[in-house]
mmCIF file of C-alpha atoms in Angstrom:
data_model
loop_
_atom_site.group_PDB
_atom_site.id
_atom_site.type_symbol
_atom_site.label_atom_id
_atom_site.label_comp_id
_atom_site.label_asym_id
_atom_site.label_seq_id
_atom_site.Cartn_x
_atom_site.Cartn_y
_atom_site.Cartn_z
ATOM 1 C CA MET A 1 -2.001 -26.058 124.270
ATOM 2 C CA LYS A 2 -4.511 -24.580 126.847
ATOM 3 C CA LYS A 3 -4.628 -20.909 127.111
ATOM 4 C CA VAL A 4 -5.577 -18.610 130.120
ATOM 5 C CA LEU A 5 -6.594 -15.081 130.062
ATOM 6 C CA PHE A 6 -6.080 -12.590 132.804
ATOM 7 C CA THR A 7 -8.175 -9.193 132.738
ATOM 8 C CA SER A 8 -7.916 -5.964 135.033
ATOM 9 C CA HIS A 9 -8.854 -2.135 134.099
ATOM 10 C CA THR A 10 -5.078 -1.205 134.796
ATOM 11 C CA ALA A 11 -2.023 -2.928 133.424
ATOM 12 C CA ASN A 12 -0.416 -2.240 136.742
ATOM 13 C CA PHE A 13 -2.581 -4.598 138.482
ATOM 14 C CA ALA A 14 -0.736 -7.263 136.638
ATOM 15 C CA LYS A 15 2.128 -7.042 139.288
ATOM 16 C CA PHE A 16 -0.290 -8.864 141.822
ATOM 17 C CA ASN A 17 -0.864 -11.734 139.368
ATOM 18 C CA ARG A 18 2.810 -12.133 138.188
ATOM 19 C CA PRO A 19 3.836 -15.140 140.522
ATOM 20 C CA PHE A 20 0.363 -17.076 139.435
ATOM 21 C CA ILE A 21 1.279 -16.282 135.932
ATOM 22 C CA GLN A 22 4.896 -17.419 136.336
ATOM 23 C CA ASP A 23 3.536 -20.693 137.857
ATOM 24 C CA LEU A 24 1.040 -21.234 134.833
ATOM 25 C CA ARG A 25 3.542 -20.763 132.203
ATOM 26 C CA LYS A 26 5.980 -22.845 133.776
ATOM 27 C CA GLN A 27 3.262 -25.660 133.696
ATOM 28 C CA GLY A 28 2.927 -25.333 129.875
ATOM 29 C CA TYR A 29 0.026 -22.910 129.700
ATOM 30 C CA ILE A 30 -0.281 -19.819 127.290
ATOM 31 C CA VAL A 31 -1.097 -16.758 129.249
ATOM 32 C CA HIS A 32 -2.565 -13.482 127.833
ATOM 33 C CA TYR A 33 -3.270 -10.268 129.758
ATOM 34 C CA ALA A 34 -6.058 -7.848 128.606
ATOM 35 C CA SER A 35 -5.812 -4.475 130.200
ATOM 36 C CA ALA A 36 -5.424 -0.716 129.527
ATOM 37 C CA ASP A 37 -2.043 0.313 127.761
ATOM 38 C CA ASP A 38 -1.035 2.307 130.950
ATOM 39 C CA GLU A 39 2.177 0.561 130.993
ATOM 40 C CA SER A 40 3.672 -2.665 129.760
ATOM 41 C CA ILE A 41 3.267 -5.787 131.174
ATOM 42 C CA GLU A 42 6.246 -8.265 131.299
ATOM 43 C CA GLY A 43 6.031 -12.106 131.594
ATOM 44 C CA VAL A 44 3.050 -13.001 129.565
ATOM 45 C CA ASP A 45 2.981 -14.359 126.091
ATOM 46 C CA ARG A 46 0.518 -11.495 124.726
ATOM 47 C CA HIS A 47 -0.746 -8.240 126.497
ATOM 48 C CA ILE A 48 -4.172 -7.251 124.619
ATOM 49 C CA ILE A 49 -4.959 -3.494 125.061
ATOM 50 C CA ILE A 50 -8.579 -3.101 126.088
ATOM 51 C CA ASN A 51 -9.222 0.305 127.334
ATOM 52 C CA PHE A 52 -11.171 -0.764 130.456
ATOM 53 C CA ALA A 53 -12.593 2.500 132.048
ATOM 54 C CA ARG A 54 -12.126 2.746 136.134
ATOM 55 C CA SER A 55 -15.237 4.643 136.765
ATOM 56 C CA PRO A 56 -18.504 2.741 137.019
ATOM 57 C CA LEU A 57 -20.374 5.626 135.190
ATOM 58 C CA ARG A 58 -18.325 5.683 132.043
ATOM 59 C CA LEU A 59 -20.816 3.548 129.870
ATOM 60 C CA ASP A 60 -19.544 4.651 126.826
ATOM 61 C CA LYS A 61 -15.960 3.557 127.486
ATOM 62 C CA HIS A 62 -17.405 0.194 128.978
ATOM 63 C CA LEU A 63 -19.095 -0.570 125.862
ATOM 64 C CA LYS A 64 -16.210 0.251 123.792
ATOM 65 C CA ALA A 65 -14.150 -2.178 125.815
ATOM 66 C CA TYR A 66 -16.885 -4.822 125.418
ATOM 67 C CA ARG A 67 -17.005 -4.674 121.731
ATOM 68 C CA ALA A 68 -13.247 -4.855 121.735
ATOM 69 C CA LEU A 69 -13.018 -7.907 124.221
ATOM 70 C CA ARG A 70 -16.247 -10.093 123.072
ATOM 71 C CA PRO A 71 -14.521 -10.977 119.672
ATOM 72 C CA LEU A 72 -11.074 -11.885 121.045
ATOM 73 C CA LEU A 73 -12.607 -14.302 123.415
ATOM 74 C CA GLU A 74 -14.651 -15.696 120.449
ATOM 75 C CA THR A 75 -11.557 -15.857 118.486
ATOM 76 C CA GLU A 76 -8.896 -17.254 121.008
ATOM 77 C CA GLN A 77 -11.226 -19.736 122.700
ATOM 78 C CA TYR A 78 -9.509 -19.599 126.232
ATOM 79 C CA ASP A 79 -9.778 -22.584 128.498
ATOM 80 C CA LEU A 80 -9.925 -20.315 131.702
ATOM 81 C CA ILE A 81 -10.259 -16.574 132.342
ATOM 82 C CA HIS A 82 -9.443 -14.939 135.643
ATOM 83 C CA THR A 83 -10.567 -11.198 136.080
ATOM 84 C CA HIS A 84 -9.841 -8.651 138.464
ATOM 85 C CA THR A 85 -10.840 -5.140 139.522
ATOM 86 C CA PRO A 86 -14.498 -3.984 139.561
ATOM 87 C CA SER A 87 -14.902 -2.518 136.285
ATOM 88 C CA GLY A 88 -12.649 -4.648 134.221
ATOM 89 C CA SER A 89 -14.424 -7.747 135.680
ATOM 90 C CA VAL A 90 -18.065 -6.197 134.753
ATOM 91 C CA VAL A 91 -17.072 -5.978 131.122
ATOM 92 C CA THR A 92 -15.199 -9.164 130.913
ATOM 93 C CA ARG A 93 -18.134 -11.131 132.842
ATOM 94 C CA LEU A 94 -20.648 -9.642 130.333
ATOM 95 C CA ALA A 95 -18.479 -10.392 127.554
ATOM 96 C CA VAL A 96 -18.047 -14.236 128.762
ATOM 97 C CA LYS A 97 -22.048 -14.363 129.274
ATOM 98 C CA SER A 98 -22.631 -13.813 125.717
ATOM 99 C CA LEU A 99 -20.543 -16.342 124.256
ATOM 100 C CA PRO A 100 -22.039 -19.570 122.844
ATOM 101 C CA LYS A 101 -19.513 -21.706 124.643
ATOM 102 C CA LYS A 102 -18.557 -20.094 128.078
ATOM 103 C CA PRO A 103 -15.128 -20.953 129.476
ATOM 104 C CA PRO A 104 -14.461 -21.360 133.070
ATOM 105 C CA LEU A 105 -14.620 -17.785 134.666
ATOM 106 C CA LEU A 106 -12.922 -16.854 138.225
ATOM 107 C CA TYR A 107 -13.291 -13.536 139.704
ATOM 108 C CA THR A 108 -11.175 -12.169 142.528
ATOM 109 C CA ALA A 109 -12.798 -9.624 144.400
ATOM 110 C CA HIS A 110 -10.131 -7.222 146.152
ATOM 111 C CA GLY A 111 -12.877 -6.043 148.515
ATOM 112 C CA PHE A 112 -16.127 -5.183 147.622
ATOM 113 C CA HIS A 113 -17.457 -1.527 147.331
ATOM 114 C CA PHE A 114 -20.393 -2.421 149.204
ATOM 115 C CA TYR A 115 -19.658 -3.458 153.197
ATOM 116 C CA ARG A 116 -20.945 -2.396 156.497
ATOM 117 C CA GLY A 117 -20.931 1.238 156.824
ATOM 118 C CA ALA A 118 -20.618 1.885 153.022
ATOM 119 C CA PRO A 119 -22.669 4.592 151.552
ATOM 120 C CA LEU A 120 -26.060 3.825 150.280
ATOM 121 C CA LEU A 121 -25.113 4.894 146.784
ATOM 122 C CA ASN A 122 -22.467 2.014 146.751
ATOM 123 C CA TRP A 123 -25.045 -0.622 147.656
ATOM 124 C CA LEU A 124 -27.253 0.747 145.153
ATOM 125 C CA LEU A 125 -24.751 0.667 142.307
ATOM 126 C CA PHE A 126 -22.386 -2.143 142.964
ATOM 127 C CA TYR A 127 -24.584 -4.901 145.033
ATOM 128 C CA PRO A 128 -27.347 -5.532 142.435
ATOM 129 C CA ILE A 129 -24.295 -5.707 139.398
ATOM 130 C CA GLU A 130 -22.343 -8.023 141.363
ATOM 131 C CA LYS A 131 -25.321 -10.140 142.640
ATOM 132 C CA TRP A 132 -26.472 -10.439 139.054
ATOM 133 C CA LEU A 133 -23.143 -11.409 137.380
ATOM 134 C CA ALA A 134 -22.235 -13.624 140.276
ATOM 135 C CA ARG A 135 -24.704 -16.308 138.664
ATOM 136 C CA ASP A 136 -22.333 -16.596 135.581
ATOM 137 C CA THR A 137 -19.097 -16.874 137.854
ATOM 138 C CA ASP A 138 -17.671 -20.203 138.126
ATOM 139 C CA MET A 139 -15.809 -19.351 141.219
ATOM 140 C CA LEU A 140 -15.832 -15.942 143.357
ATOM 141 C CA LEU A 141 -12.319 -15.220 145.410
ATOM 142 C CA THR A 142 -12.633 -13.147 148.085
ATOM 143 C CA ILE A 143 -9.804 -11.805 150.494
ATOM 144 C CA ASN A 144 -11.617 -11.146 153.770
ATOM 145 C CA HIS A 145 -14.070 -12.880 155.745
ATOM 146 C CA GLU A 146 -16.821 -9.946 155.746
ATOM 147 C CA ASP A 147 -17.075 -10.381 151.887
ATOM 148 C CA GLU A 148 -16.717 -14.053 152.146
ATOM 149 C CA THR A 149 -19.811 -14.084 154.520
ATOM 150 C CA LEU A 150 -21.861 -11.571 152.478
ATOM 151 C CA ALA A 151 -21.162 -13.842 149.340
ATOM 152 C CA LYS A 152 -22.338 -16.898 150.884
ATOM 153 C CA LYS A 153 -25.490 -15.437 152.251
ATOM 154 C CA SER A 154 -26.448 -13.321 149.141
ATOM 155 C CA PHE A 155 -24.924 -14.546 145.948
ATOM 156 C CA HIS A 156 -25.705 -17.756 143.766
ATOM 157 C CA THR A 157 -22.392 -18.698 142.139
ATOM 158 C CA GLY A 158 -20.593 -21.549 141.281
ATOM 159 C CA ALA A 159 -18.189 -21.636 144.184
ATOM 160 C CA ILE A 160 -16.769 -19.081 146.692
ATOM 161 C CA GLU A 161 -13.062 -19.482 148.034
ATOM 162 C CA ARG A 162 -11.198 -17.027 150.389
ATOM 163 C CA LEU A 163 -7.920 -16.500 149.870
ATOM 164 C CA ASP A 164 -5.286 -14.673 152.232
ATOM 165 C CA GLY A 165 -4.355 -11.733 149.750
ATOM 166 C CA VAL A 166 -1.961 -12.088 146.574
ATOM 167 C CA GLY A 167 0.748 -12.914 149.204
ATOM 168 C CA VAL A 168 3.961 -11.265 150.350
ATOM 169 C CA ASP A 169 7.399 -12.476 149.733
ATOM 170 C CA LEU A 170 8.737 -13.178 153.240
ATOM 171 C CA ALA A 171 12.252 -13.621 151.924
ATOM 172 C CA LYS A 172 12.249 -10.086 150.881
ATOM 173 C CA PHE A 173 10.236 -8.586 153.413
ATOM 174 C CA HIS A 174 11.461 -9.626 156.878
ATOM 175 C CA SER A 175 12.850 -8.061 160.089
ATOM 176 C CA ILE A 176 16.421 -6.880 160.681
ATOM 177 C CA GLU A 177 18.725 -6.462 163.577
ATOM 178 C CA GLN A 178 19.013 -3.031 165.103
ATOM 179 C CA ILE A 179 22.521 -2.440 163.757
ATOM 180 C CA LYS A 180 21.494 -3.133 160.261
ATOM 181 C CA LYS A 181 18.585 -1.047 160.737
ATOM 182 C CA SER A 182 20.817 1.900 161.747
ATOM 183 C CA GLN A 183 23.088 1.224 158.797
ATOM 184 C CA LEU A 184 20.056 1.538 156.450
ATOM 185 C CA ARG A 185 19.086 4.842 158.019
ATOM 186 C CA ARG A 186 22.479 6.401 157.630
ATOM 187 C CA LYS A 187 22.434 5.253 154.120
ATOM 188 C CA MET A 188 19.031 6.763 153.020
ATOM 189 C CA GLY A 189 19.700 9.978 154.879
ATOM 190 C CA TYR A 190 17.978 9.430 158.293
ATOM 191 C CA GLN A 191 19.161 9.375 162.051
ATOM 192 C CA ASP A 192 18.977 6.954 164.910
ATOM 193 C CA ASP A 193 16.593 9.382 167.067
ATOM 194 C CA ASP A 194 14.324 9.942 164.021
ATOM 195 C CA PHE A 195 10.958 8.286 164.506
ATOM 196 C CA ILE A 196 9.624 7.131 161.299
ATOM 197 C CA LEU A 197 6.029 6.325 160.171
ATOM 198 C CA ILE A 198 5.711 4.719 156.701
ATOM 199 C CA TYR A 199 2.504 5.012 154.610
ATOM 200 C CA VAL A 200 2.426 3.027 151.325
ATOM 201 C CA ALA A 201 -0.525 4.062 149.127
ATOM 202 C CA GLU A 202 -1.983 5.643 146.298
ATOM 203 C CA LEU A 203 -2.436 9.361 147.040
ATOM 204 C CA ASN A 204 -6.028 9.501 146.865
ATOM 205 C CA LYS A 205 -9.329 10.344 148.903
ATOM 206 C CA ASN A 206 -9.839 6.678 149.978
ATOM 207 C CA LYS A 207 -6.232 6.321 151.331
ATOM 208 C CA ASP A 208 -6.870 9.591 153.089
ATOM 209 C CA GLN A 209 -3.496 10.886 153.633
ATOM 210 C CA LYS A 210 -5.114 14.235 154.562
ATOM 211 C CA PHE A 211 -5.812 12.750 158.045
ATOM 212 C CA ILE A 212 -2.519 11.887 158.481
ATOM 213 C CA ILE A 213 -1.260 15.317 157.780
ATOM 214 C CA GLU A 214 -3.894 17.003 159.887
ATOM 215 C CA ASN A 215 -2.574 15.051 162.973
ATOM 216 C CA ALA A 216 0.892 15.440 162.122
ATOM 217 C CA ARG A 217 1.294 18.656 164.243
ATOM 218 C CA LYS A 218 0.099 17.282 167.336
ATOM 219 C CA LEU A 219 2.418 14.237 167.068
ATOM 220 C CA ALA A 220 5.283 16.474 166.274
ATOM 221 C CA LYS A 221 4.927 18.096 169.406
ATOM 222 C CA VAL A 222 5.659 15.132 171.353
ATOM 223 C CA ILE A 223 7.804 13.456 169.086
ATOM 224 C CA PRO A 224 10.692 16.028 168.382
ATOM 225 C CA HIS A 225 12.335 13.813 165.329
ATOM 226 C CA LEU A 226 9.211 12.734 163.945
ATOM 227 C CA LYS A 227 9.284 11.748 160.216
ATOM 228 C CA ILE A 228 6.266 10.722 158.331
ATOM 229 C CA LEU A 229 7.105 8.930 154.904
ATOM 230 C CA LEU A 230 4.293 9.077 152.319
ATOM 231 C CA ILE A 231 5.172 6.493 149.499
ATOM 232 C CA GLY A 232 3.056 6.608 146.224
ATOM 233 C CA GLU A 233 1.784 8.762 143.444
ATOM 234 C CA GLY A 234 -1.697 9.676 142.707
ATOM 235 C CA ALA A 235 -4.172 12.076 141.788
ATOM 236 C CA TRP A 236 -3.997 14.040 145.105
ATOM 237 C CA HIS A 237 -0.410 14.532 145.327
ATOM 238 C CA GLY A 238 -0.465 18.436 144.646
ATOM 239 C CA LYS A 239 -3.280 18.876 147.063
ATOM 240 C CA LEU A 240 -1.628 17.119 149.793
ATOM 241 C CA GLU A 241 1.924 18.904 149.245
ATOM 242 C CA GLN A 242 -0.202 22.057 149.385
ATOM 243 C CA LEU A 243 -1.664 21.323 152.773
ATOM 244 C CA VAL A 244 1.794 20.144 154.041
ATOM 245 C CA ALA A 245 3.208 23.519 153.184
ATOM 246 C CA LYS A 246 0.307 25.199 154.582
ATOM 247 C CA ARG A 247 0.588 23.582 158.086
ATOM 248 C CA GLU A 248 4.361 23.996 157.964
ATOM 249 C CA LEU A 249 5.222 20.357 158.045
ATOM 250 C CA GLU A 250 7.730 19.895 155.288
ATOM 251 C CA GLN A 251 10.570 18.852 157.883
ATOM 252 C CA THR A 252 8.231 16.341 159.118
ATOM 253 C CA ILE A 253 6.308 14.749 156.010
ATOM 254 C CA GLU A 254 8.224 13.470 153.052
ATOM 255 C CA PHE A 255 6.583 12.538 149.698
ATOM 256 C CA LEU A 256 8.699 9.659 148.294
ATOM 257 C CA GLY A 257 6.838 9.014 145.130
ATOM 258 C CA TYR A 258 6.667 5.542 143.715
ATOM 259 C CA ARG A 259 9.504 3.118 144.977
ATOM 260 C CA LYS A 260 10.745 -0.104 144.255
ATOM 261 C CA ASP A 261 12.748 -0.554 147.504
ATOM 262 C CA LEU A 262 9.986 -0.615 149.843
ATOM 263 C CA ASP A 263 11.682 -3.452 151.784
ATOM 264 C CA ILE A 264 14.439 -1.174 152.727
ATOM 265 C CA LEU A 265 12.015 1.554 153.755
ATOM 266 C CA TYR A 266 10.023 -0.484 155.970
ATOM 267 C CA GLN A 267 12.965 -2.246 157.586
ATOM 268 C CA MET A 268 14.439 1.341 158.372
ATOM 269 C CA SER A 269 10.893 2.710 159.879
ATOM 270 C CA ASP A 270 9.336 2.197 163.284
ATOM 271 C CA ILE A 271 5.696 1.907 162.623
ATOM 272 C CA VAL A 272 3.659 1.034 159.421
ATOM 273 C CA ILE A 273 0.344 3.297 159.298
ATOM 274 C CA SER A 274 -2.729 3.517 157.236
ATOM 275 C CA ALA A 275 -5.638 5.763 157.111
ATOM 276 C CA SER A 276 -7.396 4.027 154.283
ATOM 277 C CA ARG A 277 -11.259 4.295 154.450
ATOM 278 C CA ARG A 278 -11.839 1.406 152.385
ATOM 279 C CA GLU A 279 -9.558 -1.594 152.260
ATOM 280 C CA GLY A 280 -10.138 -5.248 150.844
ATOM 281 C CA LEU A 281 -7.034 -6.430 153.034
ATOM 282 C CA GLY A 282 -4.062 -4.094 153.272
ATOM 283 C CA LEU A 283 -0.820 -5.681 151.359
ATOM 284 C CA SER A 284 1.286 -2.742 152.214
ATOM 285 C CA VAL A 285 0.337 -3.113 155.873
ATOM 286 C CA ILE A 286 1.222 -6.818 155.838
ATOM 287 C CA GLU A 287 4.593 -5.932 154.106
ATOM 288 C CA GLY A 288 5.413 -3.794 156.926
ATOM 289 C CA MET A 289 4.463 -6.091 159.756
ATOM 290 C CA ALA A 290 6.435 -8.839 157.962
ATOM 291 C CA CYS A 291 9.438 -6.121 158.640
ATOM 292 C CA GLY A 292 8.866 -6.328 162.048
ATOM 293 C CA LEU A 293 6.791 -3.170 162.525
ATOM 294 C CA PRO A 294 3.788 -2.592 164.579
ATOM 295 C CA ALA A 295 0.701 -1.391 162.781
ATOM 296 C CA VAL A 296 -1.337 1.559 163.566
ATOM 297 C CA ILE A 297 -4.404 1.424 160.993
ATOM 298 C CA ARG A 298 -8.029 2.576 160.371
ATOM 299 C CA ASN A 299 -10.638 0.456 161.665
ATOM 300 C CA ASN A 300 -12.147 -1.301 158.482
ATOM 301 C CA ARG A 301 -13.158 -4.673 157.243
ATOM 302 C CA GLY A 302 -9.822 -5.325 155.545
ATOM 303 C CA HIS A 303 -7.525 -3.854 158.366
ATOM 304 C CA ARG A 304 -9.581 -6.054 161.012
ATOM 305 C CA GLU A 305 -8.529 -9.071 158.928
ATOM 306 C CA ILE A 306 -4.867 -8.411 159.511
ATOM 307 C CA ILE A 307 -4.202 -7.185 163.108
ATOM 308 C CA SER A 308 -5.308 -8.271 166.677
ATOM 309 C CA ASN A 309 -5.921 -5.098 168.296
ATOM 310 C CA GLU A 310 -2.991 -4.121 170.916
ATOM 311 C CA LYS A 311 -1.328 -7.360 170.222
ATOM 312 C CA THR A 312 0.126 -6.779 166.709
ATOM 313 C CA GLY A 313 -0.869 -3.149 166.124
ATOM 314 C CA TYR A 314 -3.711 -0.839 166.800
ATOM 315 C CA LEU A 315 -7.064 -0.017 165.007
ATOM 316 C CA PHE A 316 -8.247 3.595 165.519
ATOM 317 C CA ARG A 317 -11.437 5.106 164.505
ATOM 318 C CA ASN A 318 -10.358 8.749 164.970
ATOM 319 C CA GLY A 319 -7.456 11.288 165.309
ATOM 320 C CA THR A 320 -7.433 11.126 169.217
ATOM 321 C CA GLU A 321 -7.031 7.260 168.948
ATOM 322 C CA PHE A 322 -4.496 7.638 165.957
ATOM 323 C CA GLN A 323 -2.158 9.930 168.045
ATOM 324 C CA ASN A 324 -2.803 7.973 171.508
ATOM 325 C CA ALA A 325 -1.568 4.744 169.627
ATOM 326 C CA ILE A 326 1.536 6.264 168.203
ATOM 327 C CA ILE A 327 2.703 8.210 171.302
ATOM 328 C CA ASP A 328 2.275 5.152 173.407
ATOM 329 C CA LEU A 329 4.681 3.099 171.090
ATOM 330 C CA TYR A 330 6.935 6.102 170.738
ATOM 331 C CA LYS A 331 7.332 6.142 174.520
ATOM 332 C CA ASN A 332 7.643 2.401 175.175
ATOM 333 C CA PRO A 333 10.158 1.080 172.847
ATOM 334 C CA THR A 334 10.120 -2.423 174.481
ATOM 335 C CA LYS A 335 6.435 -2.757 173.867
ATOM 336 C CA ARG A 336 6.981 -1.477 170.395
ATOM 337 C CA ARG A 337 9.642 -4.399 169.815
ATOM 338 C CA LYS A 338 7.287 -6.635 171.240
ATOM 339 C CA ILE A 339 4.198 -5.770 168.961
ATOM 340 C CA GLY A 340 6.526 -5.805 166.055
ATOM 341 C CA GLN A 341 7.647 -9.259 166.755
ATOM 342 C CA ALA A 342 4.277 -10.523 166.981
ATOM 343 C CA ALA A 343 3.192 -8.695 164.081
ATOM 344 C CA THR A 344 5.840 -10.406 162.075
ATOM 345 C CA LYS A 345 4.895 -13.975 163.119
ATOM 346 C CA SER A 346 1.128 -13.378 162.584
ATOM 347 C CA VAL A 347 1.645 -12.457 158.771
ATOM 348 C CA GLU A 348 3.123 -15.491 157.905
ATOM 349 C CA ARG A 349 -0.085 -16.791 156.744
ATOM 350 C CA PHE A 350 -0.087 -14.272 154.002
ATOM 351 C CA SER A 351 3.243 -15.544 152.326
ATOM 352 C CA LEU A 352 3.651 -15.601 148.864
ATOM 353 C CA GLU A 353 4.372 -19.362 148.925
ATOM 354 C CA LYS A 354 1.031 -20.046 150.503
ATOM 355 C CA ALA A 355 -0.826 -17.866 148.022
ATOM 356 C CA ARG A 356 0.978 -19.629 145.149
ATOM 357 C CA ALA A 357 -0.041 -23.030 146.425
ATOM 358 C CA LYS A 358 -3.726 -22.197 147.036
ATOM 359 C CA MET A 359 -3.885 -20.585 143.427
ATOM 360 C CA GLN A 360 -2.133 -23.518 141.942
ATOM 361 C CA GLN A 361 -4.791 -25.783 143.444
ATOM 362 C CA VAL A 362 -7.838 -23.384 142.168
ATOM 363 C CA TYR A 363 -6.426 -23.212 138.522
ATOM 364 C CA ARG A 364 -6.061 -27.192 138.664
ATOM 365 C CA GLN A 365 -9.741 -27.608 139.346
ATOM 366 C CA PHE A 366 -10.684 -25.871 136.125
ATOM 367 C CA LEU A 367 -7.729 -26.648 133.873
ATOM 368 C CA GLU A 368 -7.116 -30.270 134.414
ATOM 369 C CA LYS A 369 -10.538 -31.507 133.718
#
């Protein structure tokens, strides 16, 4: 019976692969997952603990992870390996590279750290490594056009495919009627006249919730019942809460932590927002758009992949553009509904159904030889 191994530096990342893992197991394949032990992974035949480091500078941890992974690969003799996340993928590809008999190796790049406008250090650190390891990658999967174009121009790899993300369950994330929206708001403790912005992301420097907080006061002066919901956990939680308190925005900005009811939170909101500086695609934005929300999101390569500016949302480059977009949508509810409807239609290409079909096609190329 053929065996497939998935790897990523964190176990939490397995949630994005869960549908593809389910499909492989239904087809009779054995599936293992190697990652750190930050949480358990369900739905696999075996979870192997390999403590990949997130930071590219932790060479000691990378060496330790390599020494744990290398004998596993030789013992298990996997028929296919699919690796994710930058540091986990570097260690995985180095380990595969050293094998006397190499199994097919797929690498999904969920947004290269080098891109137009990226810091020079990112290009100096990440680009040479990715270019070198691409030679030993049988298929490189990208999730946006900029990464795909760069890879095809600069990398010598087996094959390059572009995916429309990991897929959004449109049966779960969908728009609802206004009466249902009102019911959800009352159930969740909000009012019909609240104007709700929702931002789902890890609380960290890259996701830049600080930008949202710094612009909230001016928005609140125009929008009397403004509510900004920050969903997620992260290293910046305490720092951001202090900033909210310092600016006396506790009645406007709410930290809701990690949530499993994102569909309900999107459906009761008015606009989905993101201030992320670097984004491979932006799954949370797509989920919000699927629920009928216009998107107001920072102009970066991943976000440009998602929306048509002023048709399904707004791209902003600074605080003034962010504020103007939010206020425009607040003052023009008919326009907001029209853009929201267009947003829902536009994200159908990111459906989980299409993502599963694409990945099944990819896996067949290597497992049915």
